[in-house]
Coordinates of C-alpha atoms and ligand atoms in Angstrom, one line a residue:
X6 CA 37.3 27.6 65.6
X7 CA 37.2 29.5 62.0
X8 CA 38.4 26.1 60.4
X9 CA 36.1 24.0 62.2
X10 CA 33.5 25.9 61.1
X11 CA 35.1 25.8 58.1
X12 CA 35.4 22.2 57.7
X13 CA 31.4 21.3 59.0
X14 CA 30.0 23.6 57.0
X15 CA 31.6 22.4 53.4
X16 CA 30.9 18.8 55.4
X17 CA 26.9 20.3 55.2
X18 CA 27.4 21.6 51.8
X19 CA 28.8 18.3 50.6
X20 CA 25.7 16.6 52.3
X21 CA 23.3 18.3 50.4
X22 CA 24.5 18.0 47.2
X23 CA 25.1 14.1 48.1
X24 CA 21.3 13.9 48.8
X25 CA 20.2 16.1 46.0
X26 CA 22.3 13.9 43.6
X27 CA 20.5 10.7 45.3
X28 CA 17.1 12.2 44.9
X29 CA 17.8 12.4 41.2
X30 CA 19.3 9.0 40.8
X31 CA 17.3 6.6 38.4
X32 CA 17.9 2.6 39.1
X33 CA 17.3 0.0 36.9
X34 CA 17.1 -3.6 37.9
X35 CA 17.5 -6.7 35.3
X36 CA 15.2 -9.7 35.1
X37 CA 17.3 -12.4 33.4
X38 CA 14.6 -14.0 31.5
X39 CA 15.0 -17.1 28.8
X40 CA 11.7 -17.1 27.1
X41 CA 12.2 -13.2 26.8
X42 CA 10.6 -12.3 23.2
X43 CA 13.3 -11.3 19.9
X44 CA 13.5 -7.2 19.7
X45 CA 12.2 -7.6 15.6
X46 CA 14.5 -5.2 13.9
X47 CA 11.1 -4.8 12.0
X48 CA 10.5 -1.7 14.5
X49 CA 13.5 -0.1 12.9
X50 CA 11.0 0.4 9.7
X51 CA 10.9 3.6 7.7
X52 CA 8.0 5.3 5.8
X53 CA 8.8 7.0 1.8
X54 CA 4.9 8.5 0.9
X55 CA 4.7 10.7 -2.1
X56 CA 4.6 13.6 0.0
X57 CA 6.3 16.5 -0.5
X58 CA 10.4 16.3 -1.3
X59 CA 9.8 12.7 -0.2
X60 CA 10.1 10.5 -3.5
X61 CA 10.4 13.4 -5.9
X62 CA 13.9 15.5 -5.3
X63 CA 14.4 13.6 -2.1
X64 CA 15.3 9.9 -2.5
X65 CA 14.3 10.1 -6.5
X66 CA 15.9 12.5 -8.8
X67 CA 15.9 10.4 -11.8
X68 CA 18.4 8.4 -13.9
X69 CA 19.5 11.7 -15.9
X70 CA 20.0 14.0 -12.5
X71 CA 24.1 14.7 -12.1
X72 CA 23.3 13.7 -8.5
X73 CA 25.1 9.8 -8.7
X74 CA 22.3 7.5 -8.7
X75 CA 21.0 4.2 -9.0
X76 CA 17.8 3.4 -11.5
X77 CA 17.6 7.3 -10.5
X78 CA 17.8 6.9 -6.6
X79 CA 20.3 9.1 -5.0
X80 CA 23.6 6.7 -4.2
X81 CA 24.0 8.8 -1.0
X82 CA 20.9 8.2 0.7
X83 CA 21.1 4.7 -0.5
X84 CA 24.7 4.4 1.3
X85 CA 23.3 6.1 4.3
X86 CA 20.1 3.6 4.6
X87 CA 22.2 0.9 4.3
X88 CA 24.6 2.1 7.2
X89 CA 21.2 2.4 9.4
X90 CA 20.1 -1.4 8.6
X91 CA 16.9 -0.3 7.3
X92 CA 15.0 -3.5 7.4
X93 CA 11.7 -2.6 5.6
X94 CA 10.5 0.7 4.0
X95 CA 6.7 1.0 3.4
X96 CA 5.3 2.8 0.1
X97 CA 3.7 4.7 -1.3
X98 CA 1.7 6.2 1.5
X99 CA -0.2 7.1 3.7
X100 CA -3.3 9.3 2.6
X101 CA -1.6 9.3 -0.9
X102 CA -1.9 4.8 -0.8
X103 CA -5.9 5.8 -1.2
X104 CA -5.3 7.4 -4.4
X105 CA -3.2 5.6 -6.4
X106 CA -3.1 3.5 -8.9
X107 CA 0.0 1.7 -9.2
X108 CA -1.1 0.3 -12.9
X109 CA -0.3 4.1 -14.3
X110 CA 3.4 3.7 -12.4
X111 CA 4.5 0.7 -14.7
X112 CA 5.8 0.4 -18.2
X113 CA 7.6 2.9 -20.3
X114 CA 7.5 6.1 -18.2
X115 CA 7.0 8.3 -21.3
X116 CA 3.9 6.3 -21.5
X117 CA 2.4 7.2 -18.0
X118 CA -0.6 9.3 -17.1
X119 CA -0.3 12.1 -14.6
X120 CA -1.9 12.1 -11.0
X121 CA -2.7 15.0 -8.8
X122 CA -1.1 14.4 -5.7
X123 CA -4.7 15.3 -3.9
X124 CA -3.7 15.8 -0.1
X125 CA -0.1 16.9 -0.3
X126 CA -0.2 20.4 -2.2
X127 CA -2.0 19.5 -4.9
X128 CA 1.0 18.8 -7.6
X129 CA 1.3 16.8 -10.3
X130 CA 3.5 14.0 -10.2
X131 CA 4.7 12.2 -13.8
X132 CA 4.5 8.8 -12.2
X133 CA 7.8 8.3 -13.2
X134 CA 8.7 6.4 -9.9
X135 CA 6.6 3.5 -9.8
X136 CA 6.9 -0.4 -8.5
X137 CA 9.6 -1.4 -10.1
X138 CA 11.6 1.8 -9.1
X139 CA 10.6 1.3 -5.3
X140 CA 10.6 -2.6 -5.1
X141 CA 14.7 -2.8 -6.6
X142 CA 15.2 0.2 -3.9
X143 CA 14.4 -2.1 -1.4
X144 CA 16.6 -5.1 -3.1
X145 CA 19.5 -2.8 -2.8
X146 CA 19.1 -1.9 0.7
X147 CA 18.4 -5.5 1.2
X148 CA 15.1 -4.2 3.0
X149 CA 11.4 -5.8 3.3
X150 CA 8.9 -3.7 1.2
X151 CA 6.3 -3.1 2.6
X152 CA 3.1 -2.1 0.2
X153 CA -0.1 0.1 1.8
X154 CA -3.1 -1.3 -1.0
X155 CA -5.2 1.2 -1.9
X156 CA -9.1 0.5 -0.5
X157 CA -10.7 4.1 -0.5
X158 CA -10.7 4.7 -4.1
X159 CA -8.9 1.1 -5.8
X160 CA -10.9 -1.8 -7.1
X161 CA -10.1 -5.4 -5.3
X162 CA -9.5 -6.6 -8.4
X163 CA -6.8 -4.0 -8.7
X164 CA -4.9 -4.8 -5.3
X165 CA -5.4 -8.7 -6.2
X166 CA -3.6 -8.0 -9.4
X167 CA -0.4 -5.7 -7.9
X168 CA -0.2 -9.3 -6.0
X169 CA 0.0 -11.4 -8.4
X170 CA 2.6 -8.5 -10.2
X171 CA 5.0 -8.8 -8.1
X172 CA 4.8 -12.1 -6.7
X173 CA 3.6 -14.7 -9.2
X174 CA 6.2 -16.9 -10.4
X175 CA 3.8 -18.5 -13.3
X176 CA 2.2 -17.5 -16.4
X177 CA -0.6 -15.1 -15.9
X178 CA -1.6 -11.7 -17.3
X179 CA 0.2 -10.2 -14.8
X180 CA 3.6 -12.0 -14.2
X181 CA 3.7 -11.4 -17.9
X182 CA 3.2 -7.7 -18.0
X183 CA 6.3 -7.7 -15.3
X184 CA 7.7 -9.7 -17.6
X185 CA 7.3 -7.1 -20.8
X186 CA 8.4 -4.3 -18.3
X187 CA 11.8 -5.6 -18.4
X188 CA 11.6 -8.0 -14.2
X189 CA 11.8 -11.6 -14.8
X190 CA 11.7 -13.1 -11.6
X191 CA 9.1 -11.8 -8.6
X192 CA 10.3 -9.4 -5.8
X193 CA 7.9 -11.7 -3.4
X194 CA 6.3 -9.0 -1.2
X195 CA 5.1 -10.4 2.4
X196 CA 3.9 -6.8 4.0
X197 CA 0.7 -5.4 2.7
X198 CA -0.8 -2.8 4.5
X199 CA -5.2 -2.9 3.4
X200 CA -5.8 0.4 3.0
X201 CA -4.4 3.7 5.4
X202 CA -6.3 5.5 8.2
X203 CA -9.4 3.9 6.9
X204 CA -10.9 6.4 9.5
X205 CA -10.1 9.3 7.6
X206 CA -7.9 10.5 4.5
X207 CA -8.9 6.1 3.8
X208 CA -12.4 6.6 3.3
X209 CA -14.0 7.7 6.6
X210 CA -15.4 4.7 7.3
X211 CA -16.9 3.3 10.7
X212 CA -14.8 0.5 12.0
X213 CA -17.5 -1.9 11.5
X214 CA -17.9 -1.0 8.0
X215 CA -13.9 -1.2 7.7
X216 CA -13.7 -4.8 9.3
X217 CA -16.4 -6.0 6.2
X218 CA -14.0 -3.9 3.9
X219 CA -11.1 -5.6 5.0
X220 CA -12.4 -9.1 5.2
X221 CA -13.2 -8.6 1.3
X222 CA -9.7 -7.4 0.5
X223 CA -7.7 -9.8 2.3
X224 CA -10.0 -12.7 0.9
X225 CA -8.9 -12.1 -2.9
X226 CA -5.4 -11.0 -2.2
X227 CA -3.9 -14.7 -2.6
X228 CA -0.3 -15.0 -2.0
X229 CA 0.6 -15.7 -5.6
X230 CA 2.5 -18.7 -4.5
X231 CA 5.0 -16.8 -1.9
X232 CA 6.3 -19.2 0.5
X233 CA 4.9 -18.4 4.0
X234 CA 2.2 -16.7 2.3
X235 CA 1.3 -12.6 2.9
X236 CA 1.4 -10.7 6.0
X237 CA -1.8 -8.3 5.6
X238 CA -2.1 -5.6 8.4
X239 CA -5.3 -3.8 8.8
X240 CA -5.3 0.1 8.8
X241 CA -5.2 0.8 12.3
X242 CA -6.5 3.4 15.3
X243 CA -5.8 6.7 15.5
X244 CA -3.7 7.3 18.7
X245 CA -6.4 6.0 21.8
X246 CA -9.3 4.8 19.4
X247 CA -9.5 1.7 21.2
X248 CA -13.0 1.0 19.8
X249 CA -11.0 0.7 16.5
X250 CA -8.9 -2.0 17.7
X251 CA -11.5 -3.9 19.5
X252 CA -13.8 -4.4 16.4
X253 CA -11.1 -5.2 13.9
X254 CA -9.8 -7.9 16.5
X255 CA -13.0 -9.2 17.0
X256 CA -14.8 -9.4 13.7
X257 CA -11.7 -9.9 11.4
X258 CA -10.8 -13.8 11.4
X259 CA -7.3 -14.1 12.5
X260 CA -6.5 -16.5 9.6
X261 CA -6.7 -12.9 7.3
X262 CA -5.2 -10.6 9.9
X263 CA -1.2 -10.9 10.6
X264 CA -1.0 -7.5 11.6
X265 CA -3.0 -4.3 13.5
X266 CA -1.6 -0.8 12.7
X267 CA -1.6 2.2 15.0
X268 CA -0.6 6.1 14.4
X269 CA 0.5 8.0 16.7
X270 CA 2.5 11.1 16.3
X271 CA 3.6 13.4 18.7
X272 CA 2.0 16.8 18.1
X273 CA 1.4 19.4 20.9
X274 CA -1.7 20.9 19.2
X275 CA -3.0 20.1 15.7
X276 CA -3.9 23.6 15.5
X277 CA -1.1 25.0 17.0
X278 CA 1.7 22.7 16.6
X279 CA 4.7 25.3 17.3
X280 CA 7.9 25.2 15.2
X281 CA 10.8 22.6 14.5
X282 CA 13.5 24.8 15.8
X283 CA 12.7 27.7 18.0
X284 CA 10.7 25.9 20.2
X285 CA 10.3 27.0 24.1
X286 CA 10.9 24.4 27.0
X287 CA 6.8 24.1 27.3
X288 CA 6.4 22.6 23.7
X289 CA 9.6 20.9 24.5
X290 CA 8.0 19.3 27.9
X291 CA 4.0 19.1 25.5
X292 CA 6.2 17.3 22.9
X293 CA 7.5 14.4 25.0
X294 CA 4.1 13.8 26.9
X295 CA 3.0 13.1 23.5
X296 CA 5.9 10.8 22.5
X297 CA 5.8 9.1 26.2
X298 CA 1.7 9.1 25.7
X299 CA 3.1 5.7 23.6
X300 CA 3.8 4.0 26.1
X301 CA -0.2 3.9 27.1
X302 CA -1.0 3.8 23.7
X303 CA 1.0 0.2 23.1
X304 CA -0.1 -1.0 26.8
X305 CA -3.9 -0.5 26.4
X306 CA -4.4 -1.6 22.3
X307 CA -2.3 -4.8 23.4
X308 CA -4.4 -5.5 26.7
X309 CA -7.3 -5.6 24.0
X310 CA -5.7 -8.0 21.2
X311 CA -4.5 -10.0 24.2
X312 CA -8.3 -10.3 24.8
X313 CA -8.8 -12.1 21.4
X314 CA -5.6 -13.0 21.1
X315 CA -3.9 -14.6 24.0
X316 CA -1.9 -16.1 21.9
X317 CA -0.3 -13.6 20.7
X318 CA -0.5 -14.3 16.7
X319 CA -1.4 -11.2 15.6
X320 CA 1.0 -8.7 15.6
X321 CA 0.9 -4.5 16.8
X322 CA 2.4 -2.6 13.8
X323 CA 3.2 1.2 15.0
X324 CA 3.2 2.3 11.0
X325 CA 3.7 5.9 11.6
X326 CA 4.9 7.3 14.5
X327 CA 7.3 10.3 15.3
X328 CA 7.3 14.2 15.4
X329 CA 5.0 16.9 13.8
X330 CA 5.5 20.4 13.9
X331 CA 4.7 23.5 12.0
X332 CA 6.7 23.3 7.9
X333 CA 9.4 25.2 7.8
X334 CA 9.2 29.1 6.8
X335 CA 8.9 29.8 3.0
X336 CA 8.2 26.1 2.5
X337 CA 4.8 24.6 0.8
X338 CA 2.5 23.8 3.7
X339 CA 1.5 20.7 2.1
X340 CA 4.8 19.4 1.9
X341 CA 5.8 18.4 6.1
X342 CA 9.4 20.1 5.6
X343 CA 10.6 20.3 8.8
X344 CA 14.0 20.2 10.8
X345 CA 15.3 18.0 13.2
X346 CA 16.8 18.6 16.6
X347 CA 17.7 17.2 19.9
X348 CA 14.5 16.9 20.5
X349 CA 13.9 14.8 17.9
X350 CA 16.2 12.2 18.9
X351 CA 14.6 12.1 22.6
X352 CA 11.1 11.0 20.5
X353 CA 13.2 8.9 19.0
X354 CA 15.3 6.9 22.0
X355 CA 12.0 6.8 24.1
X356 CA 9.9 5.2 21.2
X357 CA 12.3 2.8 20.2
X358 CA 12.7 2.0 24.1
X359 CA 9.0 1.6 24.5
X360 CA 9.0 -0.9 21.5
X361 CA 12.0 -3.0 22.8
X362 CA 9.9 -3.3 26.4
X363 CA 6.7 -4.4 24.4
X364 CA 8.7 -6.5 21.8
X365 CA 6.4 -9.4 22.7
X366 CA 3.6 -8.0 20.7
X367 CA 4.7 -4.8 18.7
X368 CA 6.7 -6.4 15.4
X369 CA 7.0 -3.6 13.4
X370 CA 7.3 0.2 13.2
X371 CA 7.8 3.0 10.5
X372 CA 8.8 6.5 11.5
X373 CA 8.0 9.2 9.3
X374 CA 9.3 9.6 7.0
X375 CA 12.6 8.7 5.7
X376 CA 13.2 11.6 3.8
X377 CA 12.8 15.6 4.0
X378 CA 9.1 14.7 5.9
X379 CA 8.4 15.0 9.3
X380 CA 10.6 13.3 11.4
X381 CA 12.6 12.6 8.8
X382 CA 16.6 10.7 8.9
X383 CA 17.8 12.5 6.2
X384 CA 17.6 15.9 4.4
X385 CA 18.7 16.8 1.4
X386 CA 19.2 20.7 -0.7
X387 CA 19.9 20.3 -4.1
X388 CA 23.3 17.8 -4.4
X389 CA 23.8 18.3 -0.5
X390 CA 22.4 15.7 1.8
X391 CA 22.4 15.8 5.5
X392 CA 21.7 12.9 8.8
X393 CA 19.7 14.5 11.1
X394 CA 19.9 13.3 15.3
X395 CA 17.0 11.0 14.5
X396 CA 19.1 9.3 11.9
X397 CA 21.9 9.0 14.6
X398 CA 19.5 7.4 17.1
X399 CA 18.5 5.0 15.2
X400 CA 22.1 3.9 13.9
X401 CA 23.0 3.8 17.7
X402 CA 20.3 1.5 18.6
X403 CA 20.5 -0.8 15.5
X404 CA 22.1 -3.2 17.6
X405 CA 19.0 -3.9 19.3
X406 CA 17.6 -5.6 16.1
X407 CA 16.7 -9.0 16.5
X408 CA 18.2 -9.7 20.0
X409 CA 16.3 -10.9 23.0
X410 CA 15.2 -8.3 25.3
X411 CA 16.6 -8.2 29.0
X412 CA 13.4 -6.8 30.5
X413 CA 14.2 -4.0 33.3
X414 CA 12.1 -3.3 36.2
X415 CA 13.3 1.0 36.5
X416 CA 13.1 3.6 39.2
X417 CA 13.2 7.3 38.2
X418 CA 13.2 10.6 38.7
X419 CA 10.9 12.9 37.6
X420 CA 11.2 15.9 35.0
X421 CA 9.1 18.5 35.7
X422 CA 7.5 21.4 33.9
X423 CA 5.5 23.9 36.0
X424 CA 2.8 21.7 37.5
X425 CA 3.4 18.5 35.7
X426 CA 5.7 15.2 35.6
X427 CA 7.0 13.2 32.9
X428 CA 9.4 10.2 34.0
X429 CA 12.7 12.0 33.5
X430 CA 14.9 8.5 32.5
X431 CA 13.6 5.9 29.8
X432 CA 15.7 2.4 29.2
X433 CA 15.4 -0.5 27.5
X434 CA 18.2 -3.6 27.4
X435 CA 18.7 -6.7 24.9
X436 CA 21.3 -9.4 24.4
X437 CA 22.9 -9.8 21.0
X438 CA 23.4 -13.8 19.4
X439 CA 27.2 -12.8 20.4
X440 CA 26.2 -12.5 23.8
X441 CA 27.0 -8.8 23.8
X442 CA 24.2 -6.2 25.6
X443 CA 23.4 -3.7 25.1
X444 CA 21.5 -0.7 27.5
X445 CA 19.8 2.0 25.8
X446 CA 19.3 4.9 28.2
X447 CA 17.8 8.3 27.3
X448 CA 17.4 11.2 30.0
X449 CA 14.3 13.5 28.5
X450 CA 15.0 16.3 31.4
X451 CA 16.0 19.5 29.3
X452 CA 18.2 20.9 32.6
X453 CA 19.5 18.5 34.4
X454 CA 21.8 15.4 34.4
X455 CA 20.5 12.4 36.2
X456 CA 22.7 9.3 37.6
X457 CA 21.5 5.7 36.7
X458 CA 23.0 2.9 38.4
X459 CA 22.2 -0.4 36.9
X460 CA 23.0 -3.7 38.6
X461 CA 24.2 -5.8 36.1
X462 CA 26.0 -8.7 38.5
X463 CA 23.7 -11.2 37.3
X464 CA 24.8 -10.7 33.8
X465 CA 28.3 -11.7 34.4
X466 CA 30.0 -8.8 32.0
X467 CA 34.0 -8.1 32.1
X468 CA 33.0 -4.3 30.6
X469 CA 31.6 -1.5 29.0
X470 CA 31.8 0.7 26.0
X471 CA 29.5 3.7 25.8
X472 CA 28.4 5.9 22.7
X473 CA 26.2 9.3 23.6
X474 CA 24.4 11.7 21.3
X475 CA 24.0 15.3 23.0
X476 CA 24.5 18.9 22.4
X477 CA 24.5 22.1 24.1
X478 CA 20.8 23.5 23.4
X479 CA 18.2 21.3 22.9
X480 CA 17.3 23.0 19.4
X481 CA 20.7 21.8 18.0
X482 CA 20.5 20.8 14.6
X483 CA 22.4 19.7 11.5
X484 CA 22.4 22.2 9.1
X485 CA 23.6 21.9 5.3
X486 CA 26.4 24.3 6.2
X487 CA 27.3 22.3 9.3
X488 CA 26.2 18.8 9.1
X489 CA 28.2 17.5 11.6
X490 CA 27.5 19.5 14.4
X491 CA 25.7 16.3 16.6
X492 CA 27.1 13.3 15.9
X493 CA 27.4 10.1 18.2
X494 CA 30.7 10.6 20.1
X495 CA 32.7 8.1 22.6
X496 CA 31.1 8.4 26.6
X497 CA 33.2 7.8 29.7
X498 CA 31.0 9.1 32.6
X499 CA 30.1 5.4 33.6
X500 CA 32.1 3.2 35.8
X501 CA 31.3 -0.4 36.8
X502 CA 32.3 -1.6 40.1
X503 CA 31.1 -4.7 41.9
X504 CA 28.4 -5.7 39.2
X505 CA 27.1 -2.2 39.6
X506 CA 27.1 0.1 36.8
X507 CA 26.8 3.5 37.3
X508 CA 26.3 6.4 34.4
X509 CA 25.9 10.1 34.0
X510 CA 23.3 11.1 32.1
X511 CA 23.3 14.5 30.9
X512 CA 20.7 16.6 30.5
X513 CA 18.7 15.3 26.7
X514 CA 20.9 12.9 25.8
X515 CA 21.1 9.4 24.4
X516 CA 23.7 6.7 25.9
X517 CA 24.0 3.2 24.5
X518 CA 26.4 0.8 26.4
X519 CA 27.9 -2.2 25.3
X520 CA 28.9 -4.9 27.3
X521 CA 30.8 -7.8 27.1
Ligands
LIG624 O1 2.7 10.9 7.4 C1 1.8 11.9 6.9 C2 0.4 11.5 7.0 O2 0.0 11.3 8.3 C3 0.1 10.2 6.3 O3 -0.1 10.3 4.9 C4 -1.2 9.8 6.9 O4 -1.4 8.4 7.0 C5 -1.1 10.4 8.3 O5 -2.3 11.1 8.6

């Protein structure tokens, strides 16, 4: 009698944990589509403003520095952006793009005049990285550039002639001064960004006044005979300003307008953004509503260019995006120093995963910022030089870049905080030119695993290889003294049986599976 009891109640025990474990399962089902859109890998774009250790004593330390360098960019950040595919890196800001004047960043650096680095701490830079320095970065990372123009405080005439700088092929007074400054042949810039947050640190103008602006700007920047001609992307909205977008889709002729930015960080409070590491599990939970917030961001500003667009010729450019918290203790406020933890890479799997599932009208992307700002992929102290998570998302995911999307109808689970829900599983899927696919699944709960099961049948795959990036607390981080504390490593919880694929997702961690 004792062992029957015995047996039915671990038989009831079993049963509950069998339907707790169901209630938690997530499910994603593919829609084999051919007209799917390409995944650009121009989401995978990164964001160097002259902003704190960003440029200067981050990826610039100058050609005399004992650091190895190239033209006086660190070798081992170059390496490392080279492992992470970087396909485009956009320059020289931000708020800082309104203030300079990329004439006093050419020539013989002795000769340069000085600028006051206005709204990031106020320093004096020498000007001693300019266009030439940034533009044969980018040819050695074999990267896009992608230039923001200044409009709050530069000339047209000024932003028509950095044009024809770095493009013209001809004779001209400017091709020629390229010339003298020791670049024969043109870089050929497509990307131009006209103007940054033309809302605020850009000028504080009123949309209306902007799309006039803009209209001006794009008019005399010709494309100095490069083939295909410019792609000119108008400073976007701020997060859910969709008044912004409307206007500038509607009075800016389409034949000017190739892209339309947006900014959207994910800050808790911009008065009380809470620290990098140290954080509780409520800024945790505040910091991914704001990186999930995205996904309503990129759903309602497309539902409005789809309105003057059907098309679909214009394209949404996410030009900054990624995490903002308090600087780091006994660091220059002005500077964004911050570190980078788990967290970090769940901001990063979910927005790259919202990108993939909107790849038919978001083209391009820049996190920021590439280096020692914000969400940045690397960090560096003196010779030292560390990847943080984010940097390991993104080289996990790089294999998303340019393949079709497999769009995903998915059923999850929640995560919940106190009194409020956040979806606790976020996917996205794409197919290679190879054929390979590849599943990118991120589970944002910060206690508990959750089970996917993904039926795969119709994609017709022999099997699976799986890389995960997790930790034990969610504040892990690399650290200078042990920089390899997260790193990608092999993942085995999955098995695939009958065309039905089945993974454990533990709690804030990052899986991508490839299948063949
Ligand atoms: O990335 C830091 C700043 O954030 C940029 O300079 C500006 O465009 C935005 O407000």
């Amino acid at each position: 009698m004792k062992n029957k009891l015995q047996i039915i109640g671990a038989l009831l025990v079993a049963l509950s944990c069998f339907s707790l474990v169901s209630a938690q399962d997530a499910t994603i089902r593919i829609i084999p589509s051919d007209d799917a859109p390409t995944i650009s890998r121009h989401i995978y774009g990164h964001f160097a403003e002259h902003l704190g250790r960003c440029i200067y004593d981050g990826l610039y330390v100058g050609e005399k520095s004992n650091i190895p360098n190239t033209e006086g960019v660190r070798n081992d950040i170059i390496n490392a952006l080279k492992e992470l595919k970087i396909p485009n890196l956009r320059w020289p800001g931000g708020c800082f793009a309104d203030t300079y004047h990329w004439k006093d960043g050419v020539g013989p650096q002795s000769e340069r005049p000085t600028i006051v680095n206005t709204w990031w701490g106020n320093v004096t830079e020498d000007n001693s990285f300019g266009t030439h320095n940034f533009l044969n970065l980018c040819e050695e990372l074999g990267a896009e550039p992608y230039l923001a123009g200044n409009v709050g405080s530069g000339e047209v005439q000024e932003l028509a002639d950095w044009v024809q700088y770095v493009n013209f092929d001809g004779i001209s007074p400017m091709s020629d001064w390229r010339k003298e400054n020791g670049r024969d042949k043109p870089w050929g810039v497509k990307y131009w960004g006209v103007g940054n947050e033309a809302w605020g640190c850009g000028g504080n103008m009123r949309v209306e006044y902007y799309a006039d602006i803009y209209r001006k700007y794009a008019t005399f920047m010709s494309d100095a005979g490069l083939e295909g001609g410019l792609y000119k992307i108008a400073s976007g909205a701020s997060n859910d300003d969709y008044h912004w977008t409307e206007v500038l889709m509607r009075d800016i002729p389409h034949n000017l307008l190739q892209g339309v930015a947006l900014h959207h960080y994910s800050v808790i409070d911009w008065n009380a953004k809470g620290p990098s590491v140290g954080f509780s599990e409520e800024q945790y939970f505040k910091t991914m509503e704001q990186a999930w917030l995205m996904e309503e961001l990129v759903t309602k500003h497309v539902e409005i260019m789809d309105k003057y667009d059907p098309k679909g010729k214009v394209d949404l450019v996410v030009d900054e995006w990624g995490g903002w918290y308090d600087v780091m203790e006994d660091t220059n406020p002005g500077f964004l120093y911050q570190q980078n933890t788990m967290r970090d890479a769940m901001i990063a799997g979910m927005t790259l995963n919202i990108f993939h599932n909107h790849a038919r009208r978001v083209k391009m992307a820049n996190l920021a910022q590439v280096v020692n700002v914000l969400q940045a992929v690397i960090l560096t102290e003196g010779e030292k030089m560390i990847l943080t998570p984010t940097y390991h998302v993104m080289k996990m995911y790089n294999v998303h870049q340019d393949a079709q999307l497999i769009p995903i109808e998915l059923a999850t689970p929640d995560y919940a905080y106190n009194d409020e829900k956040l979806p606790a599983v976020n996917a996205s899927a794409s197919k290679d030119a190879e054929g390979k696919v590849h599943i990118s699944l991120v589970n944002i709960d910060a206690n508990k695993s959750n089970t996917i099961s993904v039926d795969v049948s119709a994609l017709k795959l022999k099997g699976f290889t799986a890389e995960i990036l997790t930790s034990k607390t969610l504040e892990d981080h690399n650290t200078f003294e042990s920089p390899e504390k997260i790193q990608p490593e092999k993942f085995k919880k999955f098995k695939l049986k009958k065309g039905i694929l089945e993974v454990e997702l533990p709690p804030f961690s990052v899986v991508v599976l490839e299948g063949n």
